[in-house]
Amino acid sequence: MNLRDIHTPVLLDRCLDLLAPALQHEGAVFVDATLGMGGHSEAFLERLPGLRLVGLDRDTDALRIAGERLARFGDRVTLVHTVYDGIADAVARAGYAAADGILFDLGVSSLQLDEADRGFAYAQDAPLDMRMDQSAGTTAAEILATYGEGDLRRIFERYGEEKLAGRYARAIIAARAEAPIERSGRLVAILQAATPAAVQRAGHPAKRVFQALRIEVNRELSVLERAVPAALGILPVGGRIVVLSYQSLEDRLVKRELADASASTAPAGLPVELPEHAPRFRLLVKGAELASDEERAVNPRATPVRLRAAERIREDA
């Protein structure tokens, strides 16, 4: 299996352009907080010969594959099995006081989507696992077996922004009374049967439910809510962060954190902004950048991406 044939890193050149100014010096530390199969990291290590990498992933399969891919870079690479809200501790354990550049490529990875038996894809029948770290945690099947109707509705509404959340929750409760819902094919059939024909024509009825289950299984939003401030906290002046988001809930959270970090904290009405109230970061792109039409054509997984980036301009007060 050629990794380059199955995984094209999203917005690779743009990520390099944005992060390289912080990573040019000898011994610069780059944290790939969502290592996956190592496509972004490989390109950074090739382009910047003085670079040191700390690669994080909760998925042991991804760490193994990336480790093989990046082995030729020797001691320039440190890989850590952790969820990315553990970024500060991982960098410290790798022996570094700070990170000069940080990349988050959020959401489900190419590896997880392409491995049918992980249960992430509604188009393939597989056990309903959905854990990014298969060594720990609750599976999607266990959530479907144990959550009450109200809790299922809540996660479908909150994490899937699903208008038919209540209808789907009721259908799942009724179906599991007959037999456990353990495979993606059965869940898809339940959702399709509960979906009015007019709605089915508007898109696959399982898409948002599968997204919601995946976020709940992996606690993705609560992890991200901790991870972005933790990442900002280990950037020195001149350090940069880039975040790639693939759905609106992630992007709104990232937007809020970066907006707060790049805003003045001066009370309204002060005639002069004191240094301690000055913004700690500056935004490197206006709003959220999208993939070009050319990139979307070559790499369809780039279609929903939203890129945001910032640079630290002063230390915390």
Coordinates of N, CA, C and O in Angstrom, one line a residue, residues 37-144:
M37 N -1.8 9.9 9.2 CA -0.8 9.0 8.5 C 0.5 9.8 8.2 O 1.4 9.3 7.5
G38 N 0.6 11.0 8.7 CA 1.9 11.8 8.6 C 2.1 12.5 7.4 O 3.3 13.0 7.1
G39 N 1.1 12.8 6.5 CA 1.3 13.4 5.3 C 1.8 14.9 5.4 O 2.7 15.3 4.8
H40 N 1.1 15.6 6.3 CA 1.5 17.0 6.5 C 3.0 17.0 7.2 O 3.8 17.8 6.7
S41 N 3.1 16.2 8.2 CA 4.4 16.2 8.9 C 5.6 15.8 7.9 O 6.7 16.4 8.0
E42 N 5.4 14.9 7.1 CA 6.5 14.5 6.1 C 6.9 15.7 5.3 O 8.1 15.9 5.1
A43 N 5.9 16.4 4.8 CA 6.2 17.6 3.9 C 7.0 18.6 4.7 O 7.9 19.3 4.2
F44 N 6.6 18.9 5.9 CA 7.3 19.9 6.8 C 8.7 19.5 7.0 O 9.6 20.3 6.9
L45 N 8.9 18.2 7.4 CA 10.3 17.7 7.6 C 11.2 17.8 6.4 O 12.4 18.1 6.5
E46 N 10.6 17.5 5.2 CA 11.3 17.6 4.0 C 11.7 19.0 3.7 O 12.8 19.3 3.3
R47 N 10.7 19.9 3.8 CA 10.9 21.3 3.4 C 11.9 22.1 4.4 O 12.5 23.0 4.0
L48 N 11.9 21.7 5.7 CA 12.6 22.5 6.7 C 13.6 21.5 7.4 O 13.2 20.9 8.4
P49 N 14.8 21.5 6.9 CA 15.8 20.5 7.5 C 16.2 20.6 8.9 O 16.7 19.7 9.5
G50 N 16.0 21.8 9.5 CA 16.3 22.0 10.9 C 15.2 21.8 11.8 O 15.3 22.0 13.0
L51 N 14.1 21.3 11.3 CA 12.8 21.1 12.1 C 12.8 19.9 13.0 O 13.3 18.8 12.6
R52 N 12.2 20.0 14.1 CA 11.9 18.9 15.0 C 10.4 18.8 15.1 O 9.6 19.8 15.3
L53 N 9.9 17.5 15.0 CA 8.5 17.2 15.0 C 8.1 16.5 16.3 O 8.7 15.6 16.7
V54 N 6.9 17.0 16.9 CA 6.2 16.3 17.9 C 4.9 15.9 17.3 O 4.1 16.9 17.0
G55 N 4.6 14.7 17.0 CA 3.4 14.3 16.4 C 2.5 13.6 17.3 O 2.9 12.6 18.0
L56 N 1.2 14.0 17.4 CA 0.2 13.5 18.4 C -0.9 12.8 17.6 O -1.4 13.2 16.6
D57 N -1.3 11.6 18.2 CA -2.5 11.0 17.7 C -3.1 10.1 18.8 O -2.3 9.4 19.5
R58 N -4.4 10.0 18.8 CA -5.0 9.0 19.8 C -5.2 7.7 19.1 O -5.5 6.7 19.8
D59 N -5.0 7.6 17.8 CA -5.2 6.3 17.1 C -3.9 5.6 16.9 O -3.0 6.0 16.3
T60 N -3.8 4.4 17.6 CA -2.6 3.7 17.5 C -2.2 3.2 16.1 O -1.0 3.0 15.8
D61 N -3.2 2.9 15.3 CA -2.9 2.5 13.9 C -2.3 3.6 13.2 O -1.3 3.4 12.4
A62 N -2.8 4.8 13.4 CA -2.2 6.0 12.7 C -0.7 6.2 13.2 O 0.2 6.5 12.3
L63 N -0.5 6.1 14.4 CA 0.9 6.3 15.0 C 1.8 5.2 14.4 O 3.0 5.6 14.0
R64 N 1.4 4.0 14.2 CA 2.2 3.0 13.6 C 2.6 3.3 12.2 O 3.7 3.2 11.8
I65 N 1.5 3.7 11.4 CA 1.8 4.0 10.0 C 2.6 5.2 9.8 O 3.6 5.2 9.0
A66 N 2.3 6.2 10.6 CA 3.1 7.5 10.5 C 4.6 7.2 11.0 O 5.5 7.8 10.4
G67 N 4.7 6.4 12.0 CA 6.1 6.0 12.4 C 6.9 5.4 11.3 O 8.1 5.7 11.2
E68 N 6.3 4.5 10.6 CA 7.0 3.9 9.4 C 7.3 4.9 8.4 O 8.4 5.0 7.8
R69 N 6.4 5.8 8.1 CA 6.6 6.8 7.1 C 7.6 7.8 7.4 O 8.4 8.3 6.5
L70 N 7.8 8.1 8.7 CA 8.7 9.2 9.1 C 10.0 8.7 9.7 O 10.8 9.4 10.2
A71 N 10.2 7.3 9.6 CA 11.4 6.7 10.3 C 12.7 7.3 9.7 O 13.7 7.4 10.4
R72 N 12.6 7.7 8.4 CA 13.9 8.2 7.8 C 14.4 9.5 8.4 O 15.5 9.9 8.2
F73 N 13.5 10.2 9.2 CA 13.9 11.4 9.8 C 14.6 11.2 11.1 O 15.0 12.2 11.8
G74 N 14.6 10.0 11.6 CA 15.4 9.7 12.8 C 14.9 10.4 14.0 O 13.7 10.6 14.3
D75 N 15.9 11.0 14.8 CA 15.6 11.6 16.1 C 15.0 13.0 15.9 O 14.7 13.7 16.9
R76 N 14.7 13.4 14.7 CA 14.0 14.7 14.5 C 12.5 14.5 14.8 O 11.8 15.5 15.0
V77 N 12.1 13.3 15.0 CA 10.7 12.9 15.2 C 10.4 12.3 16.5 O 11.1 11.4 16.9
T78 N 9.4 12.8 17.2 CA 8.9 12.2 18.5 C 7.4 12.1 18.3 O 6.7 13.0 18.1
L79 N 6.9 10.8 18.4 CA 5.5 10.5 18.3 C 4.9 10.2 19.7 O 5.5 9.5 20.5
V80 N 3.7 10.7 19.9 CA 3.1 10.6 21.3 C 1.6 10.1 21.1 O 0.9 10.7 20.3
H81 N 1.3 9.0 21.8 CA -0.1 8.5 21.9 C -0.9 9.3 22.9 O -0.8 9.1 24.1
T82 N -1.7 10.3 22.4 CA -2.4 11.1 23.3 C -3.5 11.8 22.5 O -3.5 12.0 21.3
V83 N -4.6 12.2 23.2 CA -5.6 13.1 22.6 C -5.0 14.5 22.6 O -4.3 14.9 23.4
Y84 N -5.4 15.3 21.6 CA -4.7 16.6 21.4 C -4.9 17.6 22.5 O -4.2 18.6 22.5
D85 N -5.9 17.4 23.4 CA -5.9 18.4 24.5 C -4.8 18.2 25.5 O -4.6 19.0 26.4
G86 N -4.0 17.1 25.3 CA -2.8 16.8 26.0 C -1.6 17.4 25.4 O -0.4 17.0 25.7
I87 N -1.7 18.4 24.5 CA -0.6 19.0 23.7 C 0.5 19.5 24.6 O 1.7 19.3 24.3
A88 N 0.2 20.3 25.6 CA 1.2 20.9 26.4 C 2.1 19.9 27.1 O 3.3 20.0 27.1
D89 N 1.4 18.9 27.7 CA 2.2 17.8 28.4 C 3.0 17.0 27.4 O 4.1 16.7 27.7
A90 N 2.5 16.8 26.2 CA 3.2 16.0 25.2 C 4.5 16.7 24.8 O 5.5 16.1 24.7
V91 N 4.4 18.0 24.6 CA 5.5 18.8 24.2 C 6.6 18.8 25.3 O 7.8 18.7 25.0
A92 N 6.1 19.0 26.5 CA 7.1 19.0 27.7 C 7.8 17.6 27.8 O 9.0 17.6 28.0
R93 N 7.0 16.6 27.7 CA 7.6 15.2 27.8 C 8.6 14.9 26.7 O 9.5 14.1 26.8
A94 N 8.4 15.6 25.5 CA 9.3 15.4 24.4 C 10.6 16.2 24.6 O 11.5 16.1 23.8
G95 N 10.6 17.0 25.7 CA 11.8 17.7 26.0 C 11.9 19.2 25.5 O 12.9 19.8 25.5
Y96 N 10.7 19.7 25.2 CA 10.7 21.1 24.6 C 9.9 22.0 25.5 O 8.9 21.7 26.1
A97 N 10.4 23.3 25.6 CA 9.7 24.3 26.4 C 8.6 25.0 25.7 O 7.7 25.5 26.4
A98 N 8.5 24.9 24.4 CA 7.5 25.6 23.6 C 7.4 25.0 22.3 O 8.2 24.1 21.9
A99 N 6.4 25.4 21.5 CA 6.2 24.9 20.1 C 6.2 26.1 19.2 O 5.4 27.1 19.5
D100 N 7.0 26.1 18.2 CA 7.0 27.3 17.3 C 5.9 27.3 16.3 O 5.5 28.4 15.8
G101 N 5.4 26.2 15.9 CA 4.3 26.1 15.0 C 3.4 24.9 15.3 O 3.9 23.8 15.8
I102 N 2.1 25.0 15.2 CA 1.2 24.0 15.6 C 0.1 23.9 14.5 O -0.4 24.9 14.0
L103 N -0.2 22.6 14.1 CA -1.2 22.3 13.1 C -2.3 21.4 13.7 O -1.9 20.4 14.3
F104 N -3.5 21.8 13.6 CA -4.7 20.9 13.9 C -5.4 20.6 12.6 O -5.8 21.6 11.9
D105 N -5.5 19.4 12.2 CA -6.3 18.9 11.0 C -7.4 18.1 11.6 O -7.3 16.9 11.8
L106 N -8.6 18.7 11.9 CA -9.6 18.1 12.8 C -10.5 17.1 12.0 O -10.4 16.9 10.8
G107 N -11.3 16.4 12.8 CA -12.3 15.5 12.2 C -11.7 14.1 12.1 O -10.7 13.8 12.6
V108 N -12.5 13.3 11.3 CA -12.1 11.9 11.1 C -11.0 11.9 10.1 O -11.0 12.6 9.1
S109 N -10.0 11.0 10.2 CA -8.9 10.9 9.3 C -9.2 10.1 8.1 O -10.1 9.3 8.1
S110 N -8.3 10.2 7.1 CA -8.4 9.3 5.9 C -8.3 7.9 6.3 O -9.1 7.0 5.8
L111 N -7.4 7.6 7.2 CA -7.2 6.2 7.6 C -8.5 5.6 8.2 O -9.0 4.5 7.9
Q112 N -9.2 6.4 9.1 CA -10.4 5.9 9.8 C -11.5 5.8 8.8 O -12.3 4.9 8.9
L113 N -11.6 6.7 7.9 CA -12.7 6.6 6.8 C -12.5 5.4 5.9 O -13.4 4.8 5.5
D114 N -11.2 5.2 5.6 CA -10.9 4.1 4.6 C -10.9 2.7 5.2 O -11.0 1.8 4.4
E115 N -10.8 2.6 6.5 CA -10.9 1.3 7.1 C -12.4 1.0 7.5 O -12.9 1.5 8.4
A116 N -13.0 0.2 6.6 CA -14.4 -0.1 6.7 C -14.8 -0.6 8.1 O -15.9 -0.2 8.6
D117 N -14.0 -1.4 8.7 CA -14.4 -2.0 10.0 C -14.4 -1.1 11.2 O -14.7 -1.5 12.3
R118 N -14.0 0.2 11.0 CA -14.1 1.1 12.1 C -15.5 1.7 12.3 O -15.7 2.3 13.4
G119 N -16.3 1.6 11.3 CA -17.7 2.0 11.5 C -18.0 3.5 11.3 O -19.1 4.0 11.7
F120 N -17.0 4.3 10.8 CA -17.2 5.7 10.6 C -18.1 6.1 9.4 O -18.7 7.1 9.4
A121 N -18.1 5.2 8.4 CA -18.7 5.6 7.1 C -20.1 4.9 7.0 O -20.2 3.7 7.1
Y122 N -21.1 5.7 6.8 CA -22.5 5.2 6.7 C -22.7 4.4 5.4 O -23.6 3.7 5.2
A123 N -21.8 4.6 4.4 CA -21.9 3.9 3.1 C -21.4 2.5 3.1 O -21.6 1.7 2.2
Q124 N -20.8 2.1 4.2 CA -20.2 0.7 4.3 C -20.8 0.0 5.6 O -20.7 0.6 6.7
D125 N -21.2 -1.2 5.5 CA -21.7 -1.9 6.6 C -20.5 -2.4 7.5 O -19.6 -3.1 6.9
A126 N -20.5 -2.1 8.7 CA -19.4 -2.4 9.6 C -19.9 -2.3 11.1 O -20.9 -1.7 11.4
P127 N -19.1 -2.9 12.0 CA -19.5 -2.8 13.4 C -19.5 -1.3 13.8 O -18.6 -0.5 13.3
L128 N -20.4 -0.9 14.6 CA -20.5 0.5 15.0 C -19.6 0.8 16.2 O -19.9 0.8 17.3
D129 N -18.3 1.1 15.8 CA -17.3 1.4 16.8 C -17.1 2.9 16.9 O -17.5 3.5 17.9
M130 N -16.5 3.5 15.9 CA -16.3 4.9 15.8 C -15.3 5.5 16.8 O -15.1 6.7 16.8
R131 N -14.6 4.7 17.5 CA -13.6 5.2 18.4 C -12.3 5.5 17.6 O -11.8 4.7 16.9
M132 N -11.8 6.8 17.8 CA -10.5 7.1 17.2 C -9.4 6.4 17.9 O -8.4 6.0 17.3
D133 N -9.5 6.1 19.2 CA -8.6 5.3 19.9 C -9.3 4.0 20.3 O -10.1 4.0 21.2
Q134 N -9.0 3.0 19.6 CA -9.7 1.7 19.8 C -9.2 1.0 21.1 O -9.8 -0.1 21.4
S135 N -8.3 1.6 21.8 CA -7.9 0.9 23.0 C -8.7 1.4 24.2 O -8.4 0.9 25.4
A136 N -9.6 2.3 24.1 CA -10.3 2.9 25.2 C -11.6 3.5 24.8 O -11.8 3.9 23.6
G137 N -12.5 3.7 25.8 CA -13.7 4.4 25.5 C -14.9 3.6 25.1 O -14.9 2.4 25.0
T138 N -16.0 4.3 24.9 CA -17.3 3.8 24.6 C -17.5 3.8 23.1 O -17.2 4.8 22.4
T139 N -18.1 2.7 22.6 CA -18.4 2.6 21.2 C -19.7 3.3 20.8 O -20.6 3.5 21.7
A140 N -19.9 3.5 19.5 CA -21.2 4.0 19.1 C -22.3 3.0 19.3 O -23.4 3.4 19.7
A141 N -22.0 1.7 19.2 CA -23.0 0.7 19.5 C -23.5 0.7 20.9 O -24.7 0.6 21.3
E142 N -22.5 1.0 21.8 CA -22.9 1.1 23.3 C -23.7 2.3 23.6 O -24.6 2.3 24.4
I143 N -23.4 3.4 22.9 CA -24.3 4.6 23.0 C -25.7 4.3 22.6 O -26.7 4.7 23.3
L144 N -25.8 3.7 21.4 CA -27.1 3.4 20.9 C -27.9 2.4 21.8 O -29.1 2.4 21.8

